[in-house]
Coordinates of C-alpha atoms and ligand atoms in Angstrom, one line a residue:
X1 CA -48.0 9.9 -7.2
X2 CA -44.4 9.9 -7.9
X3 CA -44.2 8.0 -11.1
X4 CA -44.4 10.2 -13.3
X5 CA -41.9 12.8 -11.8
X6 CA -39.5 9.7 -11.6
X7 CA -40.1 8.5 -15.4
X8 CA -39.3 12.5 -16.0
X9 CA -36.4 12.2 -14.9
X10 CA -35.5 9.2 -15.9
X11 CA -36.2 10.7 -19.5
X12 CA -34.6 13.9 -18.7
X13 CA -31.2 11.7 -18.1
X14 CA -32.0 9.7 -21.2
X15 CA -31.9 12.7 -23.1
X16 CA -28.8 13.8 -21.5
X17 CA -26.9 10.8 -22.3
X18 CA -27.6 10.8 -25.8
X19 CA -26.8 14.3 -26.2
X20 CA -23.3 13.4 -24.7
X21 CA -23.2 10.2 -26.8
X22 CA -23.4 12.4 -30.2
X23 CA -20.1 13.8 -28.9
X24 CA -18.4 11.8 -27.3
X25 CA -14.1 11.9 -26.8
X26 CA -12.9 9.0 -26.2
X27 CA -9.3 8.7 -24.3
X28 CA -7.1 6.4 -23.2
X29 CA -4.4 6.5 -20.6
X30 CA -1.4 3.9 -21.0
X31 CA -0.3 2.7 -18.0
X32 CA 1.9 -0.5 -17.1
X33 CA 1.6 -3.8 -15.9
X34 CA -1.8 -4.8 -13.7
X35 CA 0.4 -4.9 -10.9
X36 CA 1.9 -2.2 -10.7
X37 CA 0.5 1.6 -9.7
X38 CA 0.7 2.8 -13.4
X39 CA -2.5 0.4 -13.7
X40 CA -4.4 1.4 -10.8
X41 CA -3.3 5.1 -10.9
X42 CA -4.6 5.4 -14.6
X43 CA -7.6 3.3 -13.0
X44 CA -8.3 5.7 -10.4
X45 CA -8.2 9.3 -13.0
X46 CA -10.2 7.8 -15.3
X47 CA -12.7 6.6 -13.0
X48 CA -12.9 10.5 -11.8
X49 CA -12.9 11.9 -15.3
X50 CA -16.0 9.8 -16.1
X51 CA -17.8 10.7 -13.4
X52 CA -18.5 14.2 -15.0
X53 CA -19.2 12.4 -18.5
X54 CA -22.4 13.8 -19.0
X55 CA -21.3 17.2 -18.7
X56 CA -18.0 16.6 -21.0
X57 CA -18.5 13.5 -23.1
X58 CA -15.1 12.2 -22.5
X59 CA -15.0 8.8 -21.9
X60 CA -11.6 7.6 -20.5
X61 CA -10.2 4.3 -20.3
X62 CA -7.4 2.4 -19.2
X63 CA -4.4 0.2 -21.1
X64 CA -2.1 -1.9 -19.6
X65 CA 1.0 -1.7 -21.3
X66 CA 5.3 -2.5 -20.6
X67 CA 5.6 0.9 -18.9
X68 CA 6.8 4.6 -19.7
X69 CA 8.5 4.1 -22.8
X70 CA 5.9 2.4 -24.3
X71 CA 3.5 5.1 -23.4
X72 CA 5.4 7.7 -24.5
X73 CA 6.2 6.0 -27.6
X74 CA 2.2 5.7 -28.3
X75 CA 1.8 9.2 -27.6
X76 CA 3.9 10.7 -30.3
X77 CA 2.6 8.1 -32.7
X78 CA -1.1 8.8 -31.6
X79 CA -2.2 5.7 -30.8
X80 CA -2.7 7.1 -27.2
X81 CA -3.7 10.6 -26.0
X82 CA -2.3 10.5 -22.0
X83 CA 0.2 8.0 -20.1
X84 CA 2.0 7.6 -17.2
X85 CA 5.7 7.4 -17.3
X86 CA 8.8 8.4 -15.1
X87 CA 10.1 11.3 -14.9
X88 CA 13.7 10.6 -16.4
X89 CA 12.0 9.4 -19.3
X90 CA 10.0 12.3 -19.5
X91 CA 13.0 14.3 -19.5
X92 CA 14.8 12.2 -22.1
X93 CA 11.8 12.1 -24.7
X94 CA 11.2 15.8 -24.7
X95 CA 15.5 16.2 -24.9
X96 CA 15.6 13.4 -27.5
X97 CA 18.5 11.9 -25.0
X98 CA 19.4 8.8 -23.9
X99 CA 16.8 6.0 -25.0
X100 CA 15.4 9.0 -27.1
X101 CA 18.4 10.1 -29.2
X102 CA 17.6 8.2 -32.2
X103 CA 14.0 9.6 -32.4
X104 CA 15.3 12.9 -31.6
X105 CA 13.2 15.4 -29.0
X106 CA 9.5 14.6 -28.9
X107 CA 8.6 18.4 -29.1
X108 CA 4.9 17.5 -28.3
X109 CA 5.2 15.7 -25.0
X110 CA 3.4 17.7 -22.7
X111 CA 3.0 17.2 -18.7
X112 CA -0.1 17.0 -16.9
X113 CA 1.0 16.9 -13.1
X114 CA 3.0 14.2 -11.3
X115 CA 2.1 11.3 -9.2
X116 CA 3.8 9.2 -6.4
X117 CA 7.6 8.9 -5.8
X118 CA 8.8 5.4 -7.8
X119 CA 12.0 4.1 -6.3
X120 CA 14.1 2.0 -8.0
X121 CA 13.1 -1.6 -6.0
X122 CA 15.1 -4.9 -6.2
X123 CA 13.8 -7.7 -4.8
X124 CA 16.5 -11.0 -4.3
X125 CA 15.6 -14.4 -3.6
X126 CA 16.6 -14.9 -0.3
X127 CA 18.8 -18.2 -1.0
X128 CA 21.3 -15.6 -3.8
X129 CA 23.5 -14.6 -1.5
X130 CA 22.3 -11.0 -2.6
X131 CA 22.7 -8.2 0.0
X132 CA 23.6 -5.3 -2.0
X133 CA 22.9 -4.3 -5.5
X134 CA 26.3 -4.8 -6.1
X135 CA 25.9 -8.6 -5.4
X136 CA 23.5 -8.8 -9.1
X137 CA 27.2 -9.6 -11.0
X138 CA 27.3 -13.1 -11.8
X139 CA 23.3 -13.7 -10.9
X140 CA 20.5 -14.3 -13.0
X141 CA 18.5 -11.2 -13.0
X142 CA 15.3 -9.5 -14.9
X143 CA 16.6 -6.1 -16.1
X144 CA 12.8 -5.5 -17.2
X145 CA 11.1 -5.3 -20.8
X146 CA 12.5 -2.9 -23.1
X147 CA 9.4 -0.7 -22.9
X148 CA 9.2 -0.5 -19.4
X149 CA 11.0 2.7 -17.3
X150 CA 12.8 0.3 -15.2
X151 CA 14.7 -1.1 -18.5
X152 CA 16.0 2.1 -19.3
X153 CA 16.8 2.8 -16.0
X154 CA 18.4 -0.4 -14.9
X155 CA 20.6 0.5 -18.6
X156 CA 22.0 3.8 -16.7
X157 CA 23.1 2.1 -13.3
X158 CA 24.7 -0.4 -15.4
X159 CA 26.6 1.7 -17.1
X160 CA 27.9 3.9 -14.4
X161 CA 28.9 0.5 -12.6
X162 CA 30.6 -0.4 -15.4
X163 CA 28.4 -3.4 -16.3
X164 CA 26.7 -4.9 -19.5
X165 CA 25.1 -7.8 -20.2
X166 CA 27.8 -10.1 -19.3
X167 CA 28.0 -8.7 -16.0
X168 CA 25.1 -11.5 -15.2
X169 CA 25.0 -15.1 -15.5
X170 CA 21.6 -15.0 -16.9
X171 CA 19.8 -11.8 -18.4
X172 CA 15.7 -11.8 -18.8
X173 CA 13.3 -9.2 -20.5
X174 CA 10.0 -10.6 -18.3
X175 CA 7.4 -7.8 -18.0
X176 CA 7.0 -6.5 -14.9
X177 CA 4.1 -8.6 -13.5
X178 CA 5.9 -11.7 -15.0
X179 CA 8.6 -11.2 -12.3
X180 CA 7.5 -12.4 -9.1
X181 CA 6.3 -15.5 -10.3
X182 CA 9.9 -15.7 -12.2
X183 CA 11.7 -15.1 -9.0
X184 CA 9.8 -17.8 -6.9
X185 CA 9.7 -19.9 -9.3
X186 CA 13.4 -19.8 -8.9
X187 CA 13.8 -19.2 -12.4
X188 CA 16.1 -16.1 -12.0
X189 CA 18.1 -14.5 -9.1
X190 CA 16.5 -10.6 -8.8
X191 CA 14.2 -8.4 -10.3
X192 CA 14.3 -4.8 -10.4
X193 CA 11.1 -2.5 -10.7
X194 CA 10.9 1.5 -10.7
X195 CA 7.6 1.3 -8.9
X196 CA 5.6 3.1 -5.9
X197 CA 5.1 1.2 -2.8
X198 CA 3.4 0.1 -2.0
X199 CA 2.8 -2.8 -4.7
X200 CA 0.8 -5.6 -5.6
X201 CA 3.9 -6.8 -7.7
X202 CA 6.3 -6.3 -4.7
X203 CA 4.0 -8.0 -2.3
X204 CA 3.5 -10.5 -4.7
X205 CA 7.3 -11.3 -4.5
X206 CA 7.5 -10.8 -1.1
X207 CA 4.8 -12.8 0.0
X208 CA 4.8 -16.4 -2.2
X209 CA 8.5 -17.1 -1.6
X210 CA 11.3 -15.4 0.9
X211 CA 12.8 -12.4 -0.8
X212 CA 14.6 -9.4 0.5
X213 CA 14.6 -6.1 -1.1
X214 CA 17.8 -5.4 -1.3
X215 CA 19.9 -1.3 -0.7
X216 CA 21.1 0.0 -4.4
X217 CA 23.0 2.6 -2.4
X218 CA 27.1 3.3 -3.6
X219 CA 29.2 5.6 -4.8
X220 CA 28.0 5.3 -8.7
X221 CA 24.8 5.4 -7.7
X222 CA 25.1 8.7 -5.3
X223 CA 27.5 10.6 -8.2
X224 CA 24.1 9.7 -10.6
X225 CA 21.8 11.2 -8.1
X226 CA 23.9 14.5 -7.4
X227 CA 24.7 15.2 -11.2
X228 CA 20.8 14.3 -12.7
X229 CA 17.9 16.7 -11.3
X230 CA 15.5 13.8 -11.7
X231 CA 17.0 11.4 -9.3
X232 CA 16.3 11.4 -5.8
X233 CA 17.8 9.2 -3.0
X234 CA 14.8 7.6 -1.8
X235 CA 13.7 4.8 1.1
X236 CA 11.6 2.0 1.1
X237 CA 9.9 1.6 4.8
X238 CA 11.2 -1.5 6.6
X239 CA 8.2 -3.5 7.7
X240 CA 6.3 -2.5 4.5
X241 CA 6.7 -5.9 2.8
X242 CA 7.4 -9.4 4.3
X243 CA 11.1 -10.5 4.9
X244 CA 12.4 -6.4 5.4
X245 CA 12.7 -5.0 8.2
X246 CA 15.0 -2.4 7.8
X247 CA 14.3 0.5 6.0
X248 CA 15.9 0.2 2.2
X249 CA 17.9 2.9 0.8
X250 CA 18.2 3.0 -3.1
X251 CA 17.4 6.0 -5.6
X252 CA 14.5 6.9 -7.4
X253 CA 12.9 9.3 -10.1
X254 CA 8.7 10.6 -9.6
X255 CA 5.4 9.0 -12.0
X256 CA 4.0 11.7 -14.0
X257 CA 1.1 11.8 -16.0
X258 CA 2.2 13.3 -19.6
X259 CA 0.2 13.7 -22.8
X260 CA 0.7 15.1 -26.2
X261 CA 0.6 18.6 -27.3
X262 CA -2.4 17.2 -30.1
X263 CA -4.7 16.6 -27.3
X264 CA -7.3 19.6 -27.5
X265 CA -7.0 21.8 -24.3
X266 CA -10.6 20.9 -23.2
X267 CA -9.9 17.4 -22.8
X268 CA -6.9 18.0 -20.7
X269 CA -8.5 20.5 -18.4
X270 CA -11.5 18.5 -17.6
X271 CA -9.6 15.7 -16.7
X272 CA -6.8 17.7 -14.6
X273 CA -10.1 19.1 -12.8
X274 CA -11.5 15.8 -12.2
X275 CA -8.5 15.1 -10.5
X276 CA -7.9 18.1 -8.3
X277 CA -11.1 18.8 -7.2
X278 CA -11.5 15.2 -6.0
X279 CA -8.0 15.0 -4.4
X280 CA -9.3 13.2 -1.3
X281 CA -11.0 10.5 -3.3
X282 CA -8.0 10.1 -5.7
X283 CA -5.9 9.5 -2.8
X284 CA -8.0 6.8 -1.4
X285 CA -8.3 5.1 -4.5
X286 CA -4.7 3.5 -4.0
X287 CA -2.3 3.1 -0.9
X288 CA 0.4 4.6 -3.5
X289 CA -1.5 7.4 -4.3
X290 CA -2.0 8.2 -0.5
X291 CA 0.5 11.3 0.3
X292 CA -0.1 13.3 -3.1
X293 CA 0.8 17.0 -2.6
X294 CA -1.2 19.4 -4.9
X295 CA 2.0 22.0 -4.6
X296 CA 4.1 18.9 -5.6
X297 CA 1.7 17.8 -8.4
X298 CA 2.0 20.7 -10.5
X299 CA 5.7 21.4 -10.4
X300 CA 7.8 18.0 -9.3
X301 CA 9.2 15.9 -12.3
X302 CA 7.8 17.8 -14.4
X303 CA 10.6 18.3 -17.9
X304 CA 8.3 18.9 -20.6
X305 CA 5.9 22.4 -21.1
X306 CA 2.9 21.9 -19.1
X307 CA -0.1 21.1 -21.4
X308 CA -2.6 24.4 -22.1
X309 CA -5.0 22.7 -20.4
X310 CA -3.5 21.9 -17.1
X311 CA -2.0 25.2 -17.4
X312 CA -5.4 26.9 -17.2
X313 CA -7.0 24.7 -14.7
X314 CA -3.8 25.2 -12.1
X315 CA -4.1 29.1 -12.6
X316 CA -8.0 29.1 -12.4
X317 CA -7.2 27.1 -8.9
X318 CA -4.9 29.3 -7.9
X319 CA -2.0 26.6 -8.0
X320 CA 0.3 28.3 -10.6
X321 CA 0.4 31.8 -11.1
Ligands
LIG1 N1 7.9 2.7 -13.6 C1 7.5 1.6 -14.4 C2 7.7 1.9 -15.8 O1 7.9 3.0 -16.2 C3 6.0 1.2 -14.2 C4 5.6 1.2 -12.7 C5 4.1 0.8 -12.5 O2 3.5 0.2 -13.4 O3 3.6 1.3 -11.5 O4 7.6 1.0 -16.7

């Protein structure tokens, strides 16, 4: 008896899909090392956006990549159409400062909303003699990939403390889920990583060897905060990983989701809407993700114009006037 209303329907969703097929969109969203929350952020929004594929036929998928100025980087060449990246770099590519200068402003960049808070984490060996960030001179440290967030940040602390390269005995480019297997493998001293917490790449570090996270809080470091609108002061929970206790002090900027001004408006208002009208679920998806304010979302961190698309879907939800 009910065959033949299920093989109608069965046909009736056939039908559907290849009507989305014939115009399908496909996106992807750059992210950062598997380990990190770029990965499984950029996991978790396109899993949402496809879920309403075969009403929009956009199909989203995820890259990993070295971090936020990669993705920005394949944004204004077009080789991606959203990313995730910090908000200082946000701020730098759309004011061609900093890292940015020589490519000048990246008029296009356009935000989406913003994600978790990413403070600046460094994780010693417990056997360095490392207690404060100002221990790293003279160590072997990982000052990150040049297209990760954390390089470019790690470049600005060095410079207000008056560092360079020389500063450490040993200087390593690893990408950010090459460094906790770096660090207990004893191979260098301290890694830093602009990431949310928590981490798989912290706990990773944390877990397979005896590491501290260590405070990045002085002088240098609170004149930065105080003179930069995207800094924050920022604390890691003490207990969250193994071998800290205390709660860590250190700086830290916000992960936004940013995209290009090329991306058609429809595309970036179905995915914003996939997001906000499954907030609940998109906070499950990932411990990091856990405490996302929609109020937040659509104003923190965010440099660059807001994209047409996000625009209309924040005013049609009454989140922006
Ligand atoms: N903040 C890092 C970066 O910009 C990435 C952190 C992550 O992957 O969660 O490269």
């Amino acid at each position: 008896m009910n065959k033949p209303l299920l093989s109608g329907l069965a046909v009736a969703a056939l039908m559907a899909a290849g009507s989305a097929q014939a115009e399908q969109t496909f996106i992807s969203i750059g992210t950062g090392g598997v380990t990190g929350v770029y990965y499984p952020a950029g996991g978790a929004i396109c899993r949402l956006a496809n879920r309403d594929r075969a009403e929009h036929g956009i199909r989203c998928g995820v890259e990993s990549t070295g971090g936020s100025i990669f993705n920005i980087n394949a944004l204004r060449s077009g080789e991606l159409e959203f990313g995730v990246a910090q908000s200082d770099w946000q701020f730098h590519a759309y004011n061609g400062t900093s890292r940015f200068e020589d490519d000048g402003p990246f008029e296009e960049l356009r935000a989406v909303f913003s994600l978790h808070p990413e403070p600046f984490t460094v994780v010693a060996r417990a056997d360095a003699g490392i207690t404060s960030f100002e221990d790293l001179a003279g160590k072997r440290v990982n000052i990150g990939n040049p297209g990760s967030g954390q390089r470019g940040t790690m470049e600005v602390v060095m410079e207000v403390m008056g560092w360079d390269m020389d500063t450490f005995s040993v200087v390593s480019e690893l990408q950010a889920g090459e460094q906790a297997q770096a660090l207990c493998d004893n191979n260098i001293d301290a890694m830093v990583y602009t990431v949310g917490h928590p981490s798989g790449a912290i706990q990773e570090a944390t877990t397979a060897c005896d590491t501290v996270l260590v405070n990045v809080d002085n002088d240098a470091v609170r004149a930065l905060v105080e003179e930069r609108d995207y800094y924050r002061m920022a604390t890691i929970p003490g207990g969250m990983y193994r071998g800290t206790d205390e709660d860590v002090t250190t700086f830290g900027v916000g992960a936004t989701f940013v995209t290009s001004a090329n991306v058609p408006e429809e595309v970036v208002y179905q995915v914003t809407r996939a997001i906000f009208e499954n907030l609940d679920t998109f906070r499950g998806l990932h411990p990091a993700l856990g405490t996302l304010d929609p109020a937040e979302m659509v104003a923190d961190g965010l440099s660059a114009p807001l994209h047409e698309g996000a625009a209309r879907y924040f005013s049609e939800a009454g989140l922006m006037d």
